[in-house]
Amino acid sequence: MSTAAAPADRWVFHQGAFVRAGDVALGAGTQALHYGTGVFEGIRAYADTEGRDSLVFKAREHYERLHASCRLLRLDLPHTPDELVEITTELIRRNDLRGDAYIRPLVYKLSLEPGTPFGVRLRGVSTSVSILALPMGDYTRAEGIRCGISSWRRVPDTSLPARAKITGAYANNALAVDEATAAGYDDAIMLNQQGSVAEASTANVFVVRDGQVATPGADADILLGLTRTAVMRILAEEAGITVAERAVPRSELYTADEVFLTGTGCQIVPVVEIDGRPIGAGIPGPLTRQIREVYQQAVRGALPRYRDWNTPVGLASAAKPAAAAHA
Ligand SMILES: Cc1ncc(COP(=O)(O)O)c(C=O)c1O
């Protein structure tokens, strides 16, 4: 069970220091609030199978992607990926997050530097970094979800690159989710400007047919998900399947044997219905179930061959804050 503090008492990393969430104040002039000029990551940490420590999944890769997103928006991130991993494990220890947790790093344009005129711009604006960590269990629906194809197209790379996790770009995803949930679906699958499948609101899409697996490629206006890469490795190592990265037409979804989504939040979730049509038999397929099982073990450190994905937090050796206070 988590011993997490109330939200305002939680530790956050903010502008170079660990402070209580309730003590963080951002001004109404915060540039990223006005123009969506921030970038972020979503990272999961899992209680290990022995219940002794917590393991951050693909920590370094998330921070390398964060750095890439920062370069696009000219955000000056003052910490290296390794430093950010260390800050993250320290944050989890401080919050004593012993169960599954979610980490949200955010790098954003803060305020105009002296002499910079008011307006939309990337240069002459300071950068701020905040990292939050909160308890978050597995909300994946093993029985699968129902999706609708969105009438909102995924923003093209020529307008707002989906390969970077830019805060402002998520208004596109929010429109798609809003439309899908209003229609009674669990999530939206967005097409790109070419009419091919791009991705779900916060997850990549995989399609299985006759033992072959395909997923939209890097040129399909998608975020290159870290779970996507992990799943490609699992499919290669466990099932000898090489995933084809290629354009996936909408019709291929309707006629697939299995469709599943991958993402940090949803992890691996079967899609059992799209636009009212059952996928395969309308229940999670065997390949989806197999990789879900492997993934769930791997993220908790149970499979030595995937240990390079796990960064131990060091909770076992960390003193609990309450105990320390009375020592
Ligand atoms: C738009 C979008 N696509 C895909 C993903 C999946 O990426 P990852 O597996 O790195 O979490 C996410 C979540 O981060 C996302 O927001």
Tab-separated table of N, CA, C and O in Angstrom, residues 189-229:
chain	number	residue	atom	x	y	z
A	189	ILE	N	-8.681	6.855	-32.102
A	189	ILE	CA	-7.530	6.572	-32.958
A	189	ILE	C	-7.549	7.651	-34.036
A	189	ILE	O	-8.575	7.865	-34.703
A	190	MET	N	-6.431	8.352	-34.157
A	190	MET	CA	-6.365	9.461	-35.110
A	190	MET	C	-5.664	9.039	-36.400
A	190	MET	O	-4.676	8.298	-36.363
A	191	LEU	N	-6.171	9.534	-37.507
A	191	LEU	CA	-5.507	9.346	-38.798
A	191	LEU	C	-4.627	10.567	-39.044
A	191	LEU	O	-4.851	11.634	-38.468
A	192	ASN	N	-3.621	10.397	-39.929
A	192	ASN	CA	-2.816	11.563	-40.291
A	192	ASN	C	-3.412	12.232	-41.539
A	192	ASN	O	-4.466	11.815	-42.025
A	193	GLN	N	-2.724	13.252	-42.031
A	193	GLN	CA	-3.270	14.008	-43.180
A	193	GLN	C	-3.399	13.137	-44.422
A	193	GLN	O	-4.204	13.430	-45.311
A	194	GLN	N	-2.628	12.064	-44.503
A	194	GLN	CA	-2.701	11.149	-45.654
A	194	GLN	C	-3.854	10.152	-45.512
A	194	GLN	O	-4.110	9.350	-46.405
A	195	GLY	N	-4.506	10.153	-44.351
A	195	GLY	CA	-5.620	9.230	-44.140
A	195	GLY	C	-5.200	7.884	-43.595
A	195	GLY	O	-6.022	6.978	-43.460
A	196	SER	N	-3.909	7.718	-43.284
A	196	SER	CA	-3.447	6.468	-42.674
A	196	SER	C	-3.527	6.591	-41.155
A	196	SER	O	-3.585	7.702	-40.608
A	197	VAL	N	-3.462	5.441	-40.504
A	197	VAL	CA	-3.509	5.445	-39.036
A	197	VAL	C	-2.266	6.149	-38.496
A	197	VAL	O	-1.143	5.891	-38.956
A	198	ALA	N	-2.474	7.052	-37.556
A	198	ALA	CA	-1.329	7.689	-36.876
A	198	ALA	C	-1.190	7.023	-35.506
A	198	ALA	O	-0.404	6.097	-35.336
A	199	GLU	N	-1.999	7.467	-34.537
A	199	GLU	CA	-1.872	6.908	-33.187
A	199	GLU	C	-3.143	7.176	-32.403
A	199	GLU	O	-4.019	7.926	-32.843
A	200	ALA	N	-3.222	6.569	-31.234
A	200	ALA	CA	-4.340	6.839	-30.325
A	200	ALA	C	-4.001	8.105	-29.542
A	200	ALA	O	-2.957	8.720	-29.749
A	201	SER	N	-4.882	8.520	-28.622
A	201	SER	CA	-4.686	9.830	-27.991
A	201	SER	C	-3.358	9.920	-27.250
A	201	SER	O	-2.676	10.936	-27.321
A	202	THR	N	-2.975	8.853	-26.566
A	202	THR	CA	-1.671	8.860	-25.876
A	202	THR	C	-1.022	7.476	-25.984
A	202	THR	O	-0.419	6.987	-25.019
A	203	ALA	N	-1.150	6.870	-27.132
A	203	ALA	CA	-0.591	5.526	-27.303
A	203	ALA	C	-0.375	5.230	-28.783
A	203	ALA	O	-1.022	5.820	-29.651
A	204	ASN	N	0.555	4.320	-29.047
A	204	ASN	CA	0.800	3.859	-30.418
A	204	ASN	C	-0.092	2.663	-30.734
A	204	ASN	O	-0.584	1.997	-29.832
A	205	VAL	N	-0.282	2.442	-32.026
A	205	VAL	CA	-1.221	1.404	-32.481
A	205	VAL	C	-0.464	0.265	-33.166
A	205	VAL	O	0.405	0.514	-33.998
A	206	PHE	N	-0.807	-0.965	-32.810
A	206	PHE	CA	-0.265	-2.157	-33.474
A	206	PHE	C	-1.431	-2.960	-34.048
A	206	PHE	O	-2.492	-3.041	-33.423
A	207	VAL	N	-1.191	-3.558	-35.208
A	207	VAL	CA	-2.228	-4.354	-35.848
A	207	VAL	C	-1.641	-5.722	-36.212
A	207	VAL	O	-0.523	-5.820	-36.702
A	208	VAL	N	-2.402	-6.775	-35.901
A	208	VAL	CA	-1.943	-8.155	-36.117
A	208	VAL	C	-2.863	-8.813	-37.131
A	208	VAL	O	-4.089	-8.739	-37.009
A	209	ARG	N	-2.264	-9.464	-38.124
A	209	ARG	CA	-3.077	-10.192	-39.118
A	209	ARG	C	-2.249	-11.367	-39.644
A	209	ARG	O	-1.115	-11.169	-40.076
A	210	ASP	N	-2.810	-12.546	-39.566
A	210	ASP	CA	-2.137	-13.772	-40.040
A	210	ASP	C	-0.724	-13.906	-39.462
A	210	ASP	O	0.224	-14.215	-40.192
A	211	GLY	N	-0.560	-13.611	-38.200
A	211	GLY	CA	0.743	-13.769	-37.539
A	211	GLY	C	1.734	-12.661	-37.847
A	211	GLY	O	2.872	-12.684	-37.365
A	212	GLN	N	1.350	-11.691	-38.675
A	212	GLN	CA	2.240	-10.565	-39.001
A	212	GLN	C	1.790	-9.342	-38.203
A	212	GLN	O	0.592	-9.155	-37.983
A	213	VAL	N	2.757	-8.552	-37.807
A	213	VAL	CA	2.441	-7.377	-36.983
A	213	VAL	C	2.964	-6.119	-37.671
A	213	VAL	O	4.100	-6.088	-38.151
A	214	ALA	N	2.130	-5.089	-37.711
A	214	ALA	CA	2.533	-3.813	-38.313
A	214	ALA	C	2.177	-2.674	-37.374
A	214	ALA	O	1.262	-2.787	-36.544
A	215	THR	N	2.924	-1.597	-37.509
A	215	THR	CA	2.643	-0.372	-36.739
A	215	THR	C	3.036	0.818	-37.606
A	215	THR	O	3.988	0.714	-38.399
A	216	PRO	N	2.314	1.933	-37.505
A	216	PRO	CA	2.688	3.107	-38.307
A	216	PRO	C	4.143	3.511	-38.050
A	216	PRO	O	4.627	3.426	-36.920
A	217	GLY	N	4.834	3.925	-39.098
A	217	GLY	CA	6.259	4.247	-39.000
A	217	GLY	C	6.527	5.667	-38.522
A	217	GLY	O	5.608	6.445	-38.257
A	218	ALA	N	7.828	5.994	-38.457
A	218	ALA	CA	8.262	7.295	-37.936
A	218	ALA	C	7.735	8.460	-38.779
A	218	ALA	O	7.675	9.593	-38.301
A	219	ASP	N	7.364	8.180	-40.039
A	219	ASP	CA	6.883	9.254	-40.916
A	219	ASP	C	5.354	9.374	-40.897
A	219	ASP	O	4.756	10.034	-41.750
A	220	ALA	N	4.706	8.719	-39.907
A	220	ALA	CA	3.229	8.718	-39.871
A	220	ALA	C	2.655	9.771	-38.928
A	220	ALA	O	1.479	9.705	-38.569
A	221	ASP	N	3.488	10.736	-38.500
A	221	ASP	CA	3.049	11.787	-37.562
A	221	ASP	C	2.663	11.192	-36.204
A	221	ASP	O	1.552	11.411	-35.700
A	222	ILE	N	3.599	10.446	-35.661
A	222	ILE	CA	3.376	9.802	-34.355
A	222	ILE	C	4.484	10.191	-33.393
A	222	ILE	O	5.552	10.645	-33.800
A	223	LEU	N	4.203	9.975	-32.125
A	223	LEU	CA	5.280	9.995	-31.138
A	223	LEU	C	5.902	8.607	-31.178
A	223	LEU	O	5.187	7.600	-31.139
A	224	LEU	N	7.227	8.566	-31.289
A	224	LEU	CA	7.899	7.259	-31.300
A	224	LEU	C	7.950	6.753	-29.864
A	224	LEU	O	8.860	7.057	-29.103
A	225	GLY	N	6.933	6.011	-29.501
A	225	GLY	CA	6.759	5.596	-28.112
A	225	GLY	C	7.852	4.663	-27.629
A	225	GLY	O	8.343	3.809	-28.380
A	226	LEU	N	8.201	4.820	-26.380
A	226	LEU	CA	9.202	3.934	-25.782
A	226	LEU	C	8.593	2.567	-25.481
A	226	LEU	O	9.281	1.553	-25.527
A	227	THR	N	7.304	2.536	-25.205
A	227	THR	CA	6.632	1.248	-25.023
A	227	THR	C	6.563	0.532	-26.373
A	227	THR	O	6.715	-0.691	-26.447
A	228	ARG	N	6.342	1.298	-27.424
A	228	ARG	CA	6.323	0.753	-28.796
A	228	ARG	C	7.633	0.010	-29.071
A	228	ARG	O	7.637	-1.127	-29.538
A	229	THR	N	8.761	0.662	-28.766
A	229	THR	CA	10.064	0.021	-28.995
A	229	THR	C	10.217	-1.218	-28.116
A	229	THR	O	10.741	-2.244	-28.555
